[in-house]
Short mmCIF file of C-alpha atoms and ligand atoms in Angstrom, two decimals:
data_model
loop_
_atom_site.label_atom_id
_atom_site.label_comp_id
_atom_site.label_asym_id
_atom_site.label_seq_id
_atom_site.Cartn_x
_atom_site.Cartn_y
_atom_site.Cartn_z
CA UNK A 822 0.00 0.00 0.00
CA UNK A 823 1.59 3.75 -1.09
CA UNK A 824 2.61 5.39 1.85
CA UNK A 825 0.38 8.34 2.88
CA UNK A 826 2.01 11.99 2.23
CA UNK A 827 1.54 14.33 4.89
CA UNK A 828 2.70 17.88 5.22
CA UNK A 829 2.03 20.14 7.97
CA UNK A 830 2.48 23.62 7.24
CA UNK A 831 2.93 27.25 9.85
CA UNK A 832 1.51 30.04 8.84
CA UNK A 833 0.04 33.00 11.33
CA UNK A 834 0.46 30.91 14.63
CA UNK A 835 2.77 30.28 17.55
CA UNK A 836 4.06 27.26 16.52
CA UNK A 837 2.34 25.76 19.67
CA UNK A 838 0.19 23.96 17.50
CA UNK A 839 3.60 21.75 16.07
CA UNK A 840 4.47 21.66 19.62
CA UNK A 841 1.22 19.78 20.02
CA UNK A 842 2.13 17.35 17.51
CA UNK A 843 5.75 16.87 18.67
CA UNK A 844 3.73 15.58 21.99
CA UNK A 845 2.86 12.54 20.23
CA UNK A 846 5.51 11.52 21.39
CA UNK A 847 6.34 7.65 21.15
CA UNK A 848 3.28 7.56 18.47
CA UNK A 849 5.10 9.77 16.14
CA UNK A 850 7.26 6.39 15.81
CA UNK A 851 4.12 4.64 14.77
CA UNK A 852 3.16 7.32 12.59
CA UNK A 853 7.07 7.67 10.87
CA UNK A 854 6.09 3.71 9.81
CA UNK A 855 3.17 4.63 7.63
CA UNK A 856 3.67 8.55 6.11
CA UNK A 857 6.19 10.14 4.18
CA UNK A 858 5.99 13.29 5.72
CA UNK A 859 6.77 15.24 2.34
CA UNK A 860 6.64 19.12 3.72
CA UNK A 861 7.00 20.72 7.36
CA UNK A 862 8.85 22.44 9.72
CA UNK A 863 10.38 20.01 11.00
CA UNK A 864 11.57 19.00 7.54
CA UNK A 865 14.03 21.11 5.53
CA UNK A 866 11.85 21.00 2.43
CA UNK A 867 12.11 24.69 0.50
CA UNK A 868 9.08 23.76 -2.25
CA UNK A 869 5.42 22.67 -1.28
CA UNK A 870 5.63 19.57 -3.05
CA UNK A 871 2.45 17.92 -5.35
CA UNK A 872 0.20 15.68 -4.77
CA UNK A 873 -0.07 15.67 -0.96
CA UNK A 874 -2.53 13.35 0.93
CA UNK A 875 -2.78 15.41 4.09
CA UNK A 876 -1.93 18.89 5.41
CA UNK A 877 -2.33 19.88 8.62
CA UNK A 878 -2.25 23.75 8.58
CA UNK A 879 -1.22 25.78 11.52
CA UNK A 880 -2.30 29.50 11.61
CA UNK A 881 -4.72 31.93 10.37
CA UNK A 882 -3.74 33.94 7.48
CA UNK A 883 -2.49 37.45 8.20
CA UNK A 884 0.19 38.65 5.31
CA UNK A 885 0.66 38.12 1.38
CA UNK A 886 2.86 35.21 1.65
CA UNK A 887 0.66 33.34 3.70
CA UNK A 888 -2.37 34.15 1.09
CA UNK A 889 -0.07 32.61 -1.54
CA UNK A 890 0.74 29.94 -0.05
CA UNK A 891 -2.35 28.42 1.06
CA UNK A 892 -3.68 28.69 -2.40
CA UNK A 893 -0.49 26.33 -3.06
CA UNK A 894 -1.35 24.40 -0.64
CA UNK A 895 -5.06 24.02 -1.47
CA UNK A 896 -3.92 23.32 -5.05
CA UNK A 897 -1.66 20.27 -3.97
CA UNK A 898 -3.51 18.52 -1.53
CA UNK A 899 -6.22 16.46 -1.25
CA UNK A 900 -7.28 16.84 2.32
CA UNK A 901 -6.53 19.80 4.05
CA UNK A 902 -6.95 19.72 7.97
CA UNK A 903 -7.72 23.50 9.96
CA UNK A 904 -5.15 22.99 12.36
CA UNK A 905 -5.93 24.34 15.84
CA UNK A 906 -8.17 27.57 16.88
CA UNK A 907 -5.64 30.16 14.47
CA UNK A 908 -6.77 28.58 11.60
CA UNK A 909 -9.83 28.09 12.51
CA UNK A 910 -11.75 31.31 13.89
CA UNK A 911 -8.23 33.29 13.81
CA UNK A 912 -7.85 33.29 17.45
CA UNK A 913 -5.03 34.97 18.80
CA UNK A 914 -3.91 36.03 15.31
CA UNK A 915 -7.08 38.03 14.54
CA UNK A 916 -7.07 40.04 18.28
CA UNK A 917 -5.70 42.72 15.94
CA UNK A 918 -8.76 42.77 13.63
CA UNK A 919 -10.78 45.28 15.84
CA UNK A 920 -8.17 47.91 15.70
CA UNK A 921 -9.03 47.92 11.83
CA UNK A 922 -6.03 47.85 9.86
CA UNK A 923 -2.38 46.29 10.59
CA UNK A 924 -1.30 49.89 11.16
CA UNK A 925 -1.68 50.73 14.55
CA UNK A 926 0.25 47.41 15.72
CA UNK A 927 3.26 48.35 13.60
CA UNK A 928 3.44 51.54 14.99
CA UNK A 929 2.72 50.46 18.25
CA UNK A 930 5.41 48.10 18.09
CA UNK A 931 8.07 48.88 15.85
CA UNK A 932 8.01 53.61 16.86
CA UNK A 933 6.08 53.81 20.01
CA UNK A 934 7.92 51.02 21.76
CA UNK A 935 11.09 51.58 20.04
CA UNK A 936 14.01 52.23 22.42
CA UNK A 937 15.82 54.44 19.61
CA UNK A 938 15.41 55.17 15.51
CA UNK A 939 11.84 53.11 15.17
CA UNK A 940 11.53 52.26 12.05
CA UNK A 941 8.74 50.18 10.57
CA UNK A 942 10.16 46.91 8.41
CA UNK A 943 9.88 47.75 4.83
CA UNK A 944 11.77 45.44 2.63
CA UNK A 945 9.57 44.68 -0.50
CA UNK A 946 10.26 40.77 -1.53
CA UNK A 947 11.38 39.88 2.51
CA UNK A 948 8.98 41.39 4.92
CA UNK A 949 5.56 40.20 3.56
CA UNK A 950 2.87 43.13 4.18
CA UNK A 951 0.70 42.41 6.76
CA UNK A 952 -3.41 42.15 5.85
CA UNK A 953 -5.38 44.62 7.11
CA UNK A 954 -7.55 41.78 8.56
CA UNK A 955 -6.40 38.40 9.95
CA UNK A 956 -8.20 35.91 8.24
CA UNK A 957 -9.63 31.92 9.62
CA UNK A 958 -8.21 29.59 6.83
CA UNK A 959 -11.82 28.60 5.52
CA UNK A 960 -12.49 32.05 4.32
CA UNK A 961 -9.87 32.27 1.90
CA UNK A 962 -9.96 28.26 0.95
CA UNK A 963 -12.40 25.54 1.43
CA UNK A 964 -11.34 23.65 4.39
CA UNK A 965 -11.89 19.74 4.84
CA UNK A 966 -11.82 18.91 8.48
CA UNK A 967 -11.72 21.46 11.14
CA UNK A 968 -9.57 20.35 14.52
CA UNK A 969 -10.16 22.79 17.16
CA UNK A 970 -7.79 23.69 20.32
CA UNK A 971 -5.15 26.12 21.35
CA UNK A 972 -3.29 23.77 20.84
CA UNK A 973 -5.12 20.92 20.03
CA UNK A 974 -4.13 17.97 22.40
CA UNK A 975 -1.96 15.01 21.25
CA UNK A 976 -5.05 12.75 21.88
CA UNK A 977 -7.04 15.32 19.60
CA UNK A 978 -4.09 14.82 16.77
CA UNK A 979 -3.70 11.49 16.99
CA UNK A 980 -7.28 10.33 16.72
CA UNK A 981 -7.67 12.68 13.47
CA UNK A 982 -4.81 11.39 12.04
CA UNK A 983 -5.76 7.53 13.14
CA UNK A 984 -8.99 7.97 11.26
CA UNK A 985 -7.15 9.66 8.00
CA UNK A 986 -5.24 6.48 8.03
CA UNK A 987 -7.48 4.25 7.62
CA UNK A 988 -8.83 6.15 5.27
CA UNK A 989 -11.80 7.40 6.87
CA UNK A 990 -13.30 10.78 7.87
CA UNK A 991 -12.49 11.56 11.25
CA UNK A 992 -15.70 12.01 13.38
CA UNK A 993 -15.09 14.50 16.42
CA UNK A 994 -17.69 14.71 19.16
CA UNK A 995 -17.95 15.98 22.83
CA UNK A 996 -16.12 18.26 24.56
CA UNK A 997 -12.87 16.66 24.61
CA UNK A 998 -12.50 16.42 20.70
CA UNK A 999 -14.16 19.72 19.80
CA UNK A 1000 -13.66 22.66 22.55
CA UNK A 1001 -12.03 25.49 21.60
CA UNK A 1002 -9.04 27.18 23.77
S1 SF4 B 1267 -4.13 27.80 18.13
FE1 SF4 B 1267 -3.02 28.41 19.98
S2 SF4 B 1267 -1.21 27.07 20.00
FE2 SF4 B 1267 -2.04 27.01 17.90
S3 SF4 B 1267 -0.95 28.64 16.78
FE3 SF4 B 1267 -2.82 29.58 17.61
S4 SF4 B 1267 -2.18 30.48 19.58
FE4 SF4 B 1267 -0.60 29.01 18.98
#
């Protein structure tokens, strides 16, 4: 049987949500015997490749680059997994959204709280411009399964990823498998 290809892909999160996965801990042994895990973080891939079974995407999308690449992303894979409460409502990401533009946190951050010379990043092809709005992942692409949690638990993870291997749609239910936070 082909192996499955996973990817798992950061965008605008913490990276608490990989941390989450690296708690699988012995599992991830388990889970090293059955995917080829094709595009990560924790891989030093530079290209999202083709034809991937499974991504798992951290974050909500909050600057250019990440708008580009989950179109990639959405283009290459066949089931793409909203990965943790970033991707999926925006979360933490979007707490900026109210203030209506990305300007008042880079001028809260970069001149207000600037010790000397504040100067606001502005390097056209390395800093990606913020969006004026943090967006969930679902709004900008359709979404396949939703996994909730800041982060989502190991358990949580593993279970999704369980199901995917057998080649069924994971079924979440109750509080443990679908609270948020
Ligand atoms: S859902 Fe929580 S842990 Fe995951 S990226 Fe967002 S803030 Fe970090």
């Amino acid at each position: 049987m082909a192996r499955l290809k996973l990817a798992t892909v950061w965008l605008g999160g913490c990276s608490g949500c990989h941390m989450s996965f690296l708690d699988l801990d012995e599992w991830l042994i388990d889970l090293a015997a059955q995917v080829d895990l094709v595009y990560s973080p924790f891989a030093d891939v530079k290209e999202y490749p083709q034809g991937v079974d499974v991504v798992l995407v951290e974050g909500a999308i909050a600057n250019e680059d990440h708008l580009q690449m989950i179109q990639t992303v959405r283009e290459r894979s066949q089931i793409l997994v909203s990965f943790g409460d970033c991707a999926v409502t925006g979360n933490v990401t979007a707490l900026r959204n109210p203030l209506g533009s990305a300007e008042p946190v880079l001028q809260r951050c970069y001149i207000e709280a600037a010790d000397i010379h504040g100067t606001i990043p502005h390097e056209p092809g390395i800093v990606p411009p913020l969006l004026d709005q943090v967006q969930p992942v679902h709004t900008v692409v359709p979404v396949d399964i939703y996994l909730p949690g800041c982060p989502p638990s190991a358990t949580r993870i593993q279970t999704v990823l369980e199901a995917l291997l057998r080649g069924e749609k994971p079924q979440l239910e109750g509080r443990e498998f679908i609270k948020f936070g």
